[in-house]
Short mmCIF file of C-alpha atoms in Angstrom, two decimals:
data_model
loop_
_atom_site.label_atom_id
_atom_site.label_comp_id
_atom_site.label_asym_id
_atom_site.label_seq_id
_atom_site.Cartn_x
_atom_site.Cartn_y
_atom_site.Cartn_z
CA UNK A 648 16.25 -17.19 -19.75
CA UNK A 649 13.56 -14.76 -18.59
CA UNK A 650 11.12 -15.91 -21.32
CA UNK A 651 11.65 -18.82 -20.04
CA UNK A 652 10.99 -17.61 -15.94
CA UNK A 653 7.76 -15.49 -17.48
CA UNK A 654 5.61 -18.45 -15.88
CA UNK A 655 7.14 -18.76 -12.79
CA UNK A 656 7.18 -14.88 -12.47
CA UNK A 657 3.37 -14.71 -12.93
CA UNK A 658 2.09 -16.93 -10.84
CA UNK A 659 4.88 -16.69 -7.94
CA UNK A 660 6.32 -13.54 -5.58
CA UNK A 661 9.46 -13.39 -3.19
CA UNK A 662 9.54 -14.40 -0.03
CA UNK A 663 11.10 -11.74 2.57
CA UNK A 664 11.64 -10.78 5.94
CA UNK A 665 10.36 -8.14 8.34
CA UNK A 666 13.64 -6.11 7.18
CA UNK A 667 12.48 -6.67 3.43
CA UNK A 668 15.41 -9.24 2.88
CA UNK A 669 15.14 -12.31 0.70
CA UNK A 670 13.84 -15.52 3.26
CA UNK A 671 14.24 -19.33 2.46
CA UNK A 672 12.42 -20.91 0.72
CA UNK A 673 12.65 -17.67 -1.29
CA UNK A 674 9.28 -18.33 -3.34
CA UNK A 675 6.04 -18.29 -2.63
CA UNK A 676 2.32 -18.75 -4.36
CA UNK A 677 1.37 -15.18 -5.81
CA UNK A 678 -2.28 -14.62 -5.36
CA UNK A 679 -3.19 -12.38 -7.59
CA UNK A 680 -1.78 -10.60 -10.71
CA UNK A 681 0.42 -7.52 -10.24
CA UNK A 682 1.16 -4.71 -12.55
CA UNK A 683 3.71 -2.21 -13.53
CA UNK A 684 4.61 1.25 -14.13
CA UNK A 685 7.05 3.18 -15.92
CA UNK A 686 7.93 6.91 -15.17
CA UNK A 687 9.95 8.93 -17.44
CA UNK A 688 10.60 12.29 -18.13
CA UNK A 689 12.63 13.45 -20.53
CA UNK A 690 13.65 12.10 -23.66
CA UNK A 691 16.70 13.35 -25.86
CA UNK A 692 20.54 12.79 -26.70
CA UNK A 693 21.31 15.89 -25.36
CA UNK A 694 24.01 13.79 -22.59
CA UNK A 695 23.08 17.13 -20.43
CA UNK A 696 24.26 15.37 -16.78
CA UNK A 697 22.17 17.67 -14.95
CA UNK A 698 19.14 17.02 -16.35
CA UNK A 699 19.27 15.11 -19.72
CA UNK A 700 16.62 12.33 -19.64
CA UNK A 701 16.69 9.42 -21.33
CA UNK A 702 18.62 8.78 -24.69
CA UNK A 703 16.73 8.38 -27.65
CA UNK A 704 18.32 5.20 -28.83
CA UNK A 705 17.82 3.54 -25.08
CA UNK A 706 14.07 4.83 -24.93
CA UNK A 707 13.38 3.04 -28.03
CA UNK A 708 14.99 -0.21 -26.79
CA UNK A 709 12.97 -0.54 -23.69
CA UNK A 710 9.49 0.15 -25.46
CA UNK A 711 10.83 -2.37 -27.96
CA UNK A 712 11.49 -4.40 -24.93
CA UNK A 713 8.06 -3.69 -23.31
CA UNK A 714 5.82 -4.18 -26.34
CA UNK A 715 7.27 -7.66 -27.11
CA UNK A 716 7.39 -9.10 -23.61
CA UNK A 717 4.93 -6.83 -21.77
CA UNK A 718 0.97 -6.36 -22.08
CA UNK A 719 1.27 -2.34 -22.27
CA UNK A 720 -2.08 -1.01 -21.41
CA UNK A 721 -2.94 2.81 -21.40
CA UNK A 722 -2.99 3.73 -17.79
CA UNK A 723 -6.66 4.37 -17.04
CA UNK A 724 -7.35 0.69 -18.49
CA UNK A 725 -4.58 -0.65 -16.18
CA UNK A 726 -6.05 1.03 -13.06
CA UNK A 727 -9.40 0.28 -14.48
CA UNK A 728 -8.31 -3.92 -14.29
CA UNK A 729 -6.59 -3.61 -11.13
CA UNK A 730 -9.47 -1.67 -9.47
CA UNK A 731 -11.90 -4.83 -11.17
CA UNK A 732 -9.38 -7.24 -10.18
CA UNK A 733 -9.16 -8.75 -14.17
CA UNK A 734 -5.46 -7.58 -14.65
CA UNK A 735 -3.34 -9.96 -17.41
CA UNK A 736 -0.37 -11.23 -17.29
CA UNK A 737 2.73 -9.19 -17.36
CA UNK A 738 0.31 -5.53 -17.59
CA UNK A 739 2.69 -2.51 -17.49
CA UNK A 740 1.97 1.21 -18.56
CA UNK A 741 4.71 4.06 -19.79
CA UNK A 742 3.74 7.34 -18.48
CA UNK A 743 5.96 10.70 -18.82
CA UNK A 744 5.86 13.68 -16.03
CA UNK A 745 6.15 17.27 -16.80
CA UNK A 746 5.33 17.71 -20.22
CA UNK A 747 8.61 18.69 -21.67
CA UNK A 748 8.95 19.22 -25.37
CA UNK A 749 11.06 16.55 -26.55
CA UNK A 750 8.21 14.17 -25.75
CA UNK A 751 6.31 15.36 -28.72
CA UNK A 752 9.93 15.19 -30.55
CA UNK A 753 11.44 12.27 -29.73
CA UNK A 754 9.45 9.84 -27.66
CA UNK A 755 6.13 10.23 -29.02
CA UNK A 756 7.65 8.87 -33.17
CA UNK A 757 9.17 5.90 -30.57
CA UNK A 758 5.84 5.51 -28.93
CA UNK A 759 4.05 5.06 -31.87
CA UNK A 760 6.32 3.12 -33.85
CA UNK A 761 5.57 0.54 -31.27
CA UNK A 762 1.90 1.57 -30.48
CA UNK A 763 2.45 2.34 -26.75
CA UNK A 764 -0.37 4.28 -25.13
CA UNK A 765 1.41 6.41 -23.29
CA UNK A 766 0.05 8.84 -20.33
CA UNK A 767 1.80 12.39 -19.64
CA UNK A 768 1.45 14.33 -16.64
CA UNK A 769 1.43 18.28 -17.59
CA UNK A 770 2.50 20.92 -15.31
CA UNK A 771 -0.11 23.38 -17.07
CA UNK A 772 1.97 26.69 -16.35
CA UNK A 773 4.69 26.18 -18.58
CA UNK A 774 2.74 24.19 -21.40
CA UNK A 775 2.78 27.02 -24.40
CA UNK A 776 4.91 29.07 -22.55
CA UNK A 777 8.74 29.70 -22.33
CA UNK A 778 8.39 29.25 -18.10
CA UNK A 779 10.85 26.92 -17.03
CA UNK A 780 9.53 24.67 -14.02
CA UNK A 781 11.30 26.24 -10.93
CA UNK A 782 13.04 22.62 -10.42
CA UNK A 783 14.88 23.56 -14.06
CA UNK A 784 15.79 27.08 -12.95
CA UNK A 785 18.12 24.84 -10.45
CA UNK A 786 19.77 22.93 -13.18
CA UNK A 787 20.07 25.83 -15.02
CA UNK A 788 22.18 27.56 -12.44
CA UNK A 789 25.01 24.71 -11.88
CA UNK A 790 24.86 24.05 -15.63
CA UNK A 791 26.02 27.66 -16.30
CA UNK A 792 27.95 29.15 -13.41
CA UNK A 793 31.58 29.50 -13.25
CA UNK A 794 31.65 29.64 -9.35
CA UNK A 795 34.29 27.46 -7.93
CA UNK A 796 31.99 27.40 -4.71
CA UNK A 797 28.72 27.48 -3.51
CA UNK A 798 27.90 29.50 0.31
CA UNK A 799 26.53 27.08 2.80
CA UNK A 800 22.82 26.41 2.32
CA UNK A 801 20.12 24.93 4.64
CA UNK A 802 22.09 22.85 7.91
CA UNK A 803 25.41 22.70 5.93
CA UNK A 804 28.68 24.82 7.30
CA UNK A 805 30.73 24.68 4.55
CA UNK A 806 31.24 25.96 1.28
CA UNK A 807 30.45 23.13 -2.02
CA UNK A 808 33.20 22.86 -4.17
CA UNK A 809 31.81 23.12 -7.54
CA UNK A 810 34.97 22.77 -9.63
CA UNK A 811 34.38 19.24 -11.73
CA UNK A 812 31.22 17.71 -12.72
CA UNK A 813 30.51 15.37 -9.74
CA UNK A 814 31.11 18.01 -7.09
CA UNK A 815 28.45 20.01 -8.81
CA UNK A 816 25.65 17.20 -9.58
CA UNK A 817 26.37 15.94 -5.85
CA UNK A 818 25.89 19.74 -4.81
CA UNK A 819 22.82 20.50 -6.93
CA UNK A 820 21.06 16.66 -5.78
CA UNK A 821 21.78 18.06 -1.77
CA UNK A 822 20.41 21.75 -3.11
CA UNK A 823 17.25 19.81 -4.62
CA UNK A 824 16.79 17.25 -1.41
CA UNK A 825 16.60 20.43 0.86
CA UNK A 826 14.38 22.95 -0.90
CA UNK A 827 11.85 20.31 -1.00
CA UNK A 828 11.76 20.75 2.32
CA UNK A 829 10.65 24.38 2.08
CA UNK A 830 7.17 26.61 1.52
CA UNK A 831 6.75 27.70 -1.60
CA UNK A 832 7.65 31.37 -0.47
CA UNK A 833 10.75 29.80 1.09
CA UNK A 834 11.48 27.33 -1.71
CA UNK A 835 11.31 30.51 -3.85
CA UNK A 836 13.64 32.49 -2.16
CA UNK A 837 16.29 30.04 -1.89
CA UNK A 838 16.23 29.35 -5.66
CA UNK A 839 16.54 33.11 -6.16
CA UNK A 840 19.42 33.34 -3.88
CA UNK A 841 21.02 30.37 -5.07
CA UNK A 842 21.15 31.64 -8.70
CA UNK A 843 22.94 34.99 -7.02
CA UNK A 844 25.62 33.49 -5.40
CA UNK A 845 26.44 31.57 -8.62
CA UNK A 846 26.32 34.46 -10.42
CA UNK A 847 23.67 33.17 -13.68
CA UNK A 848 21.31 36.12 -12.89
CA UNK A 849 17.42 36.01 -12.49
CA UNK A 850 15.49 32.94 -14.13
CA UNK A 851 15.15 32.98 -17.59
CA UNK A 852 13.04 32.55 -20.22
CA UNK A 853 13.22 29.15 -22.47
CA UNK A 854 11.55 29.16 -25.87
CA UNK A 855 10.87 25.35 -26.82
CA UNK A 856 11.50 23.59 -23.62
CA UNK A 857 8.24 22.94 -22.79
CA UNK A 858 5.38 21.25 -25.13
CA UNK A 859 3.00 23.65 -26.55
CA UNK A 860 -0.66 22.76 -26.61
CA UNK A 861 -0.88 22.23 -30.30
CA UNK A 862 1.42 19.45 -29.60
CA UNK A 863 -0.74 18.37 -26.80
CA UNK A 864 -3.80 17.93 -28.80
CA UNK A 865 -1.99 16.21 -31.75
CA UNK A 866 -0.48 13.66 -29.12
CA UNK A 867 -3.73 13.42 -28.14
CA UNK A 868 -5.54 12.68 -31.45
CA UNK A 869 -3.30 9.79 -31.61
CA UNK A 870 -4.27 7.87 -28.21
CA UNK A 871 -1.51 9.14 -25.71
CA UNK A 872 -3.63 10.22 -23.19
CA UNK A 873 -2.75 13.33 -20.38
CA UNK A 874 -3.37 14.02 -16.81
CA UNK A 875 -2.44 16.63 -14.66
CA UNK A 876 1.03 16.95 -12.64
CA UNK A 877 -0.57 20.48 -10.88
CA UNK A 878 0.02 24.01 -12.23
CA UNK A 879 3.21 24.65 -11.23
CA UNK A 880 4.61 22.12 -9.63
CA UNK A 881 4.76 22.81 -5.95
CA UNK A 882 5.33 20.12 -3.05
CA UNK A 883 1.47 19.49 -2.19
CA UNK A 884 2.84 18.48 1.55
CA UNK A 885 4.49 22.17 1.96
CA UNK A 886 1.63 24.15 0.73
CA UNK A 887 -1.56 24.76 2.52
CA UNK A 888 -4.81 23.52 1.61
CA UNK A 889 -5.89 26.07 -0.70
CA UNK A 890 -3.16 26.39 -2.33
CA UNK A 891 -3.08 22.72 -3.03
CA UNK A 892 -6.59 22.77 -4.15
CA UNK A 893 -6.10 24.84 -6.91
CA UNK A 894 -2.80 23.39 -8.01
CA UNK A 895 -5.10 20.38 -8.41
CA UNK A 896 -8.53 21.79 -9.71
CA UNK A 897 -7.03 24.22 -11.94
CA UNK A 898 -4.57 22.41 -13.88
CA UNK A 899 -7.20 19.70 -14.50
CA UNK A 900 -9.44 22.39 -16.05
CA UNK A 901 -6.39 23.80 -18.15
CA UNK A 902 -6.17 20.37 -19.69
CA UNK A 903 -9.82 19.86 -19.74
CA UNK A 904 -10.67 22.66 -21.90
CA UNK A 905 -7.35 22.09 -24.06
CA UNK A 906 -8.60 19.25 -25.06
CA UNK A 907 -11.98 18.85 -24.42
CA UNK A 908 -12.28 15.25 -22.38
CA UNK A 909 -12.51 14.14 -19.25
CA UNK A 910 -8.86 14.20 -16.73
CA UNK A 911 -8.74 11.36 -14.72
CA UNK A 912 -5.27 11.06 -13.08
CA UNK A 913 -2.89 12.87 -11.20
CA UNK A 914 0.93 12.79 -10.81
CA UNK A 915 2.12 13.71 -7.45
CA UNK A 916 5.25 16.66 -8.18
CA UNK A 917 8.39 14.61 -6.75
CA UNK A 918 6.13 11.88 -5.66
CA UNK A 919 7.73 10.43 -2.36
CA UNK A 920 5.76 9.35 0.65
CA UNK A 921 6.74 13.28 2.16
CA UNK A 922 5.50 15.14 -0.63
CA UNK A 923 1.41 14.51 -0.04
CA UNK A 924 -0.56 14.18 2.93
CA UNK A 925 -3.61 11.92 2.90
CA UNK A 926 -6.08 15.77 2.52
CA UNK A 927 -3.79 15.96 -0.49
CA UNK A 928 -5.97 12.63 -1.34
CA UNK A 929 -9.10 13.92 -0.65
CA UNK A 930 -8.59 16.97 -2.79
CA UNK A 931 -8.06 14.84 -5.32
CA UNK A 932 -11.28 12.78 -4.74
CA UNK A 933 -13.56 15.49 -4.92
CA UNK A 934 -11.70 17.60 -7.74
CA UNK A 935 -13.01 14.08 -9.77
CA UNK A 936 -9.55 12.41 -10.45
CA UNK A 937 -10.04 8.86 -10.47
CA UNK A 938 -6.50 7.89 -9.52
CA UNK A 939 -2.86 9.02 -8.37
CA UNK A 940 0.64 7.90 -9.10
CA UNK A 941 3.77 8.72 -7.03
CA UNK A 942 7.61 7.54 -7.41
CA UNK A 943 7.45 5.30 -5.00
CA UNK A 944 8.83 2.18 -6.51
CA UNK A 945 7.34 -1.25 -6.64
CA UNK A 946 4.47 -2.97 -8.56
CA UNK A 947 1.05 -2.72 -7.59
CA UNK A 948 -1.51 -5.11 -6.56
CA UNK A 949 -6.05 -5.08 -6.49
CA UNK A 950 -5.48 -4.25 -3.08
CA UNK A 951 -3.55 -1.30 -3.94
CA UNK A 952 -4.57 2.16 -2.97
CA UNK A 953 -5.38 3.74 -6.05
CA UNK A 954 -4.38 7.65 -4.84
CA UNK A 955 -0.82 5.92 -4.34
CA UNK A 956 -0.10 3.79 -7.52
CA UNK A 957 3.86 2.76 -7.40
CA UNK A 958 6.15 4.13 -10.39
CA UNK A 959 9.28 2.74 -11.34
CA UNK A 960 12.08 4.88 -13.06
CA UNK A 961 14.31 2.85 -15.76
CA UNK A 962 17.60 3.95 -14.79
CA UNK A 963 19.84 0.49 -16.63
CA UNK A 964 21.23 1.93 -19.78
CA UNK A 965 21.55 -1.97 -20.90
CA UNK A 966 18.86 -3.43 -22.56
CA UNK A 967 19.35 -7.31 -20.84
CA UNK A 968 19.82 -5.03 -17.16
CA UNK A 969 16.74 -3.31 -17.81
CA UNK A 970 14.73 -6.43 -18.60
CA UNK A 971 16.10 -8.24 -15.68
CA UNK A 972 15.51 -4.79 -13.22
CA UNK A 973 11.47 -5.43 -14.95
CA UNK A 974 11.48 -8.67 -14.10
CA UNK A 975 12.80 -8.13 -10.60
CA UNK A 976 10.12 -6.08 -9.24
CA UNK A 977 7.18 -7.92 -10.89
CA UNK A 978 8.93 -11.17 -8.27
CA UNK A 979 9.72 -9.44 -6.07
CA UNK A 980 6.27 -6.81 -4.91
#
């Protein structure tokens, strides 16, 4: 049935309101070509619900899926086309953010089983280190505490019941939603705290969890390309100007000299509309990145900005929902 659509989903777009809902006659003539792209981040069978990633069994289905019905282009060749208005039919990149180990493990034998040009973002801190990101020193703490309760955080007045599975994920997502609302220094200080009153201790080291750079530059050798995701992953909005810069400059150097070419893109750390400004853009102009993607979902377009590319994260565990979610947002941007 979508094979089938493919046509119609080329050449055609959804019609919709002012409120973004679906408006007779539903269909409309699409202009111009549109393209895709996929954000992961980690890949592994691990079932960890805090912060798992992807298992390896689905990851392999949906670049089966994607190599057989999709024109998978690395990145820079996608942004390339869109920026020279000569994208094909049904283009779509696969890019992974953070650089965590089990990318080299597990998705990269996927990726090229099915000759995928991947692009990873590296947070260059924690690549050939045993850092955790601060963002895992979170999951870390509701994964291992035996609190039944967490203290009141941020604007909340009551304690969070942490006694079954959901109560803690729905806990640890509100944690997450207001930290990245912090300064660093603040951000900090509330992870430190919040490991305290859970009673895990100080952050830890974690041998393995990140890629080292060997791996880097064997990924490397065979065509997935890198760009940079900053040094440490801060929130480029709640930093000042400075810092920013050199999350930006020097983490495209680290890479640089890792692997001795050229880093062209940039993945913005959480990626929503609030966590850049547009001096967050110009940073990136003059630091020599050529473009910029962010989480913000949707497909993108020539007119696109190309410091703002749109990312969409494969949540559908079925194979047919995951296709049809694809399929969607190609209609539907």
């Amino acid at each position: 049935m979508l094979a089938l659509a493919r046509p119609l989903l080329n050449s055609s777009r959804l019609r919709v309101d002012r409120s973004g809902h679906p408006a007779f006659p539903y269909i409309r003539r699409r202009p111009v070509r549109n393209a895709q792209i996929l954000i992961y981040h980690r890949v592994n069978d691990d079932r960890d619900p805090y912060f798992g990633g992807i298992p390896t069994t689905e990851f392999e289905q949906q670049m089966a899926y994607v190599s057989c019905r999709f024109r998978v282009l690395p990145l820079s060749a996608l942004v390339t086309a869109l920026r020279g208005g000569a994208l094909p039919d049904n283009a779509i990149a696969v890019t992974l953010d953070d650089g965590y180990r089990d990318n080299y493990l597990h998705a990269f034998p996927i990726l090229q089983r099915y000759s995928i040009p991947a692009t990873i973002f590296l947070t260059t801190s924690a690549i050939g280190s045993d850092l955790e990101l601060w963002h895992d020193d979170v999951f870390s703490a509701f994964r291992e505490t035996a609190e039944p309760a967490l203290e009141p955080f941020g604007s909340k007045k009551t304690r969070s019941p942490l006694t079954t599975i959901a109560e803690r994920l729905h806990t640890q997502h509100e944690f997450l939603v207001y930290i990245r609302t912090l300064s660093e220094a603040e951000r900090a200080a509330a992870v430190s705290r919040l490991r305290e009153g859970l009673r895990v201790g100080p952050p830890r080291r974690a041998p393995g969890l990140m890629l080292s750079w060997e791996e880097v530059k064997a990924m490397n050798r065979a065509g997935i390309q890198f760009g940079s995701h900053t040094a440490t992953h801060p929130i480029l909005s709640r930093v000042d100007r400075d810092h920013a810069r050199r999350e930006i400059v020097d983490s495209k150097r680290a890479i640089e000299e890792q692997l001795g070419t050229p880093v062209e893109g940039f993945a913005y750390p959480n990626g929503t509309r609030a966590d850049f400004l547009p001096e967050t853009k110009t940073l990136l102009q003059e630091a020599g990145y050529r473009y910029a993607v962010t989480t913000i979902g949707g497909s993108n377009e020539p007119e696109e900005d190309v410091y703002e590319l749109r990312r969409a994260t494969p949540w559908d565990d079925d194979i047919f929902a995951f296709g049809l979610r694809l399929h969607y947002n190609k209609l539907r941007s």
